[in-house]
Amino acid sequence: MRLLPSPGFILGANLPWVGYGTDIGASAWYPAGGLSSQPASLELLDGTFATLARDGITLVRTFLLCDLRSGVRFDASGIPTGLDDVVFLDLDALLAIARQHHIQLMPVLLDFHLCNFTRIVNGVQLGGRSRLIEDPAARSALVDLVLRPIVEQYREEEVIAAWDIMNEPDWCLGIGPRTIDRVTVGALQAFLGQAVECVHESSRHPVTIGSAGTFGLDLVRPLGLDVYQVHWYERFGWRALERPVPDLDLGDRPVILGEFAGRSASVAKVLDTAKHAGYGGALVCSVLGGDEASAYPPDLVGWAQTDASTVGDTRPESGPP
């Protein structure tokens, strides 16, 4: 299995969500469900994918369950019991739009914000799920009753280029945002390892994890990933991006730059630097994201038009589950 062609440099984008944590599954906010029951969101997504396809974007990284505010049923003690009835309807709607525009998806199953301290907003719990990583029984329930059904449902789906287990799990260790109810390295690595094994058992697709930076690679290096993924923002320093990929000690697996800021005057420099360092592709952050770093910059398209080796086929090779 592989995500990236050789030779070639994949130019992609993060289109993380239309609504954070509400695109997939139902909640008290959206009891009818996510994308499949929200025509305005589907129309926005369709138009955005059309623009990306026109501009030569071949790979889109998009978030699914986020902090588990939607789509998952829990028992009274907070242990997952399964997915709700609309999750697959919403996922089918997302995949159909990507298929229509000939774009490959890298779905991100979970986001580090699930380890935020608990908040209840209008009847919906945000964060407060650190126990699902720390408690062995709870993390097994999360993997087997929530993640595995999704991966198995789409095990043959050609639109999916790879599964991304979790966005920036490094922050769950308490090394960054102060909103985090931290977990231990051992528990986090055990959870990620179980999830990686789940994908390898249940799908023909490659698996990756969105490391927050090169500083987070020790967490994921032992997990048997098919594709490594590094995120980089200018606050990390240019030396981190310039470091040659072979020096990261990741074996022969491909490495992509999974996030870099779109709202920057240095987009072309980031892409040039990443390609020179040996990354197999780069995904701008982000389309529809709405934060201070997010944008879909004109420089991205201009860079692609001047680099003949940018466009590549992101479909994984077939292989055993």
XYZ file of C-alpha atoms in Angstrom, residues 41-315:
275
model
C -23.816 22.706 3.907
C -23.870 20.234 1.024
C -24.148 23.057 -1.486
C -21.202 24.879 0.094
C -19.139 21.701 0.143
C -19.961 20.918 -3.478
C -18.958 24.379 -4.661
C -15.743 24.296 -2.654
C -14.740 20.884 -3.988
C -15.437 22.117 -7.516
C -13.016 25.000 -6.977
C -10.343 22.729 -5.541
C -10.660 20.307 -8.456
C -10.455 23.157 -10.965
C -7.227 24.298 -9.314
C -5.586 20.885 -9.475
C -5.978 19.908 -5.820
C -5.932 16.112 -5.709
C -6.074 15.360 -1.974
C -8.311 16.797 0.752
C -7.888 16.118 4.465
C -11.206 16.402 6.301
C -12.305 15.815 9.914
C -15.061 13.388 10.904
C -15.877 12.819 14.602
C -13.657 15.592 16.024
C -14.224 15.723 19.815
C -17.154 13.261 19.679
C -19.787 15.936 20.126
C -21.879 14.257 17.391
C -22.475 10.818 15.979
C -21.554 8.609 18.958
C -23.786 7.025 21.579
C -22.512 6.695 25.169
C -23.735 4.805 28.200
C -24.392 6.483 31.546
C -20.736 6.178 32.529
C -19.458 7.842 29.350
C -18.296 4.684 27.534
C -19.103 4.571 23.796
C -21.737 2.024 22.771
C -21.675 2.714 19.036
C -22.487 5.115 16.233
C -25.841 6.773 15.744
C -28.141 6.031 12.809
C -27.117 8.934 10.547
C -23.316 8.685 10.609
C -23.130 6.589 7.456
C -25.688 8.760 5.655
C -23.506 11.794 6.342
C -20.314 9.986 5.340
C -21.957 8.761 2.129
C -22.887 12.354 1.290
C -19.305 13.531 1.850
C -17.833 10.733 -0.241
C -20.319 11.278 -3.062
C -19.272 14.914 -3.470
C -15.579 14.012 -3.438
C -16.220 11.267 -6.002
C -18.118 13.656 -8.251
C -15.132 16.023 -8.355
C -12.462 13.289 -8.618
C -10.825 14.250 -5.338
C -9.244 11.794 -2.904
C -10.025 12.158 0.806
C -7.901 11.667 3.898
C -10.585 11.421 6.612
C -9.397 12.307 10.117
C -11.303 10.163 12.593
C -10.615 12.128 15.811
C -9.200 15.463 16.967
C -7.101 16.273 20.031
C -9.852 18.563 21.324
C -11.614 15.485 22.678
C -9.103 15.817 25.551
C -10.205 19.369 26.357
C -11.740 19.953 29.751
C -15.477 19.249 29.681
C -17.919 21.955 28.637
C -21.660 21.548 28.143
C -23.103 23.982 25.596
C -26.843 23.894 24.935
C -27.027 20.242 25.885
C -23.963 19.068 23.953
C -20.744 17.905 25.622
C -17.582 19.399 24.158
C -14.321 17.671 25.074
C -14.123 15.782 28.321
C -13.150 12.465 26.722
C -9.637 11.884 28.086
C -10.900 8.773 29.868
C -11.410 7.132 26.467
C -7.629 7.179 26.076
C -6.535 6.535 29.667
C -8.942 3.698 30.542
C -8.095 0.445 28.664
C -11.726 -0.702 28.539
C -12.935 2.689 27.359
C -10.322 2.993 24.629
C -11.140 -0.512 23.391
C -14.785 0.503 23.175
C -13.832 3.617 21.215
C -11.752 1.609 18.751
C -14.059 -1.394 18.369
C -17.494 0.231 18.543
C -16.812 3.623 16.944
C -13.744 3.577 14.712
C -13.853 0.004 13.411
C -17.417 0.186 11.987
C -16.476 3.275 9.962
C -13.275 1.786 8.591
C -14.977 -1.528 7.773
C -17.915 0.175 6.074
C -15.579 1.891 3.606
C -12.801 -0.689 3.361
C -13.058 -0.794 -0.467
C -13.852 2.877 -1.059
C -11.538 4.223 -3.760
C -12.197 7.868 -2.847
C -10.349 7.323 0.440
C -6.592 7.738 0.048
C -5.746 7.000 3.700
C -7.231 7.073 7.191
C -5.828 9.640 9.614
C -6.412 8.325 13.149
C -6.168 11.608 15.031
C -5.286 15.211 14.449
C -2.287 16.333 16.525
C -2.607 13.878 19.415
C 0.662 15.294 20.786
C -1.297 18.131 22.403
C -3.222 15.619 24.548
C -0.004 15.217 26.542
C -0.402 18.758 27.873
C 2.599 20.210 26.028
C 0.586 22.897 24.264
C -2.946 24.264 24.823
C -3.844 24.977 28.433
C -7.370 23.678 27.864
C -6.159 20.064 27.827
C -6.974 17.437 30.445
C -3.710 15.649 29.799
C -3.181 11.934 29.287
C -0.014 9.902 29.730
C 2.356 9.006 26.896
C 1.848 5.314 27.533
C -1.933 5.513 27.363
C -1.930 7.705 24.270
C 0.540 5.468 22.464
C -1.501 2.401 23.427
C -4.683 3.970 22.046
C -3.067 5.100 18.805
C -1.489 1.675 18.382
C -4.849 -0.055 18.805
C -6.421 2.294 16.277
C -3.639 1.733 13.736
C -4.022 -2.024 14.151
C -7.773 -1.643 13.676
C -7.297 0.064 10.299
C -4.776 -2.527 9.168
C -7.179 -5.323 10.124
C -10.329 -3.737 8.729
C -9.304 -1.865 5.595
C -7.043 -1.958 2.574
C -6.202 1.720 3.021
C -2.959 3.166 4.406
C -3.011 4.759 7.845
C -1.410 7.952 9.108
C -1.534 10.254 12.152
C -1.326 14.047 11.980
C 1.672 14.829 14.173
C 1.660 18.426 15.408
C 5.308 18.824 14.407
C 8.574 16.968 14.044
C 8.762 17.164 17.850
C 5.864 14.673 18.012
C 7.353 11.915 15.883
C 8.649 9.903 18.851
C 5.011 9.305 19.806
C 4.090 7.704 16.479
C 7.386 6.260 15.212
C 6.809 2.781 16.795
C 3.216 2.419 15.573
C 3.730 0.963 12.089
C 2.240 3.834 10.116
C 2.087 3.544 6.324
C 2.501 7.293 5.835
C 4.012 9.772 8.281
C 2.543 13.227 8.524
C 4.154 16.355 9.946
C 2.477 19.709 10.552
C 4.450 22.938 10.437
C 3.751 26.585 11.227
C 6.198 29.460 11.173
C 6.292 29.647 14.965
C 8.111 26.285 14.870
C 11.001 27.887 12.952
C 12.197 27.333 9.401
C 14.954 24.966 10.502
C 12.304 22.392 11.456
C 10.871 22.449 7.932
C 14.266 22.520 6.243
C 15.423 19.377 8.052
C 15.829 16.631 5.407
C 13.192 13.931 5.647
C 15.809 11.129 5.763
C 17.125 12.695 8.981
C 13.740 12.140 10.672
C 14.495 8.415 11.021
C 11.181 7.214 9.607
C 12.508 4.395 7.479
C 11.296 4.085 3.915
C 7.752 5.319 4.555
C 6.547 8.401 2.678
C 6.232 11.632 4.665
C 3.855 14.476 3.878
C 3.451 17.985 5.227
C -0.093 17.571 6.482
C -0.699 21.185 7.528
C 0.866 24.562 6.870
C -0.714 27.975 7.211
C -2.536 29.309 4.190
C -2.678 32.819 5.622
C 0.996 33.514 5.041
C 3.147 35.552 2.708
C 5.476 32.574 2.367
C 3.272 29.884 0.793
C 5.571 29.365 -2.194
C 8.590 29.277 0.118
C 6.923 26.643 2.317
C 6.159 24.449 -0.693
C 9.637 24.852 -2.171
C 11.251 24.110 1.186
C 9.078 21.049 1.832
C 9.751 19.613 -1.594
C 13.486 20.229 -1.281
C 13.520 18.576 2.160
C 12.001 15.431 0.686
C 8.328 15.627 1.645
C 6.063 13.789 -0.788
C 3.311 16.376 -0.661
C 1.858 19.311 1.262
C -1.675 20.245 2.330
C -2.514 23.874 2.959
C -4.533 24.727 6.069
C -7.209 25.453 5.398
C -10.322 25.859 3.298
C -13.419 26.938 5.272
C -11.436 26.653 8.537
C -12.069 30.196 9.690
C -9.155 30.627 12.129
C -6.367 33.188 11.944
C -3.991 30.845 10.079
C -6.497 29.540 7.543
C -6.806 30.603 3.932
C -6.855 29.223 0.418
C -4.130 31.409 -1.069
C -3.738 32.312 -4.766
C -0.024 31.532 -4.404
C -0.924 27.870 -4.004
C -2.430 27.631 -7.483
C 0.343 29.724 -8.973
C 2.970 27.439 -7.500
C 1.204 24.385 -8.875
C 1.054 25.869 -12.367
C 4.815 26.417 -12.406
C 5.696 22.968 -11.064
C 4.999 20.266 -13.621
C 5.518 17.406 -11.144
C 2.933 18.629 -8.660
C -0.104 16.629 -9.744
C -0.095 12.958 -8.834
C -2.467 10.054 -8.329
C -3.207 9.592 -4.636
C -5.018 6.279 -4.920
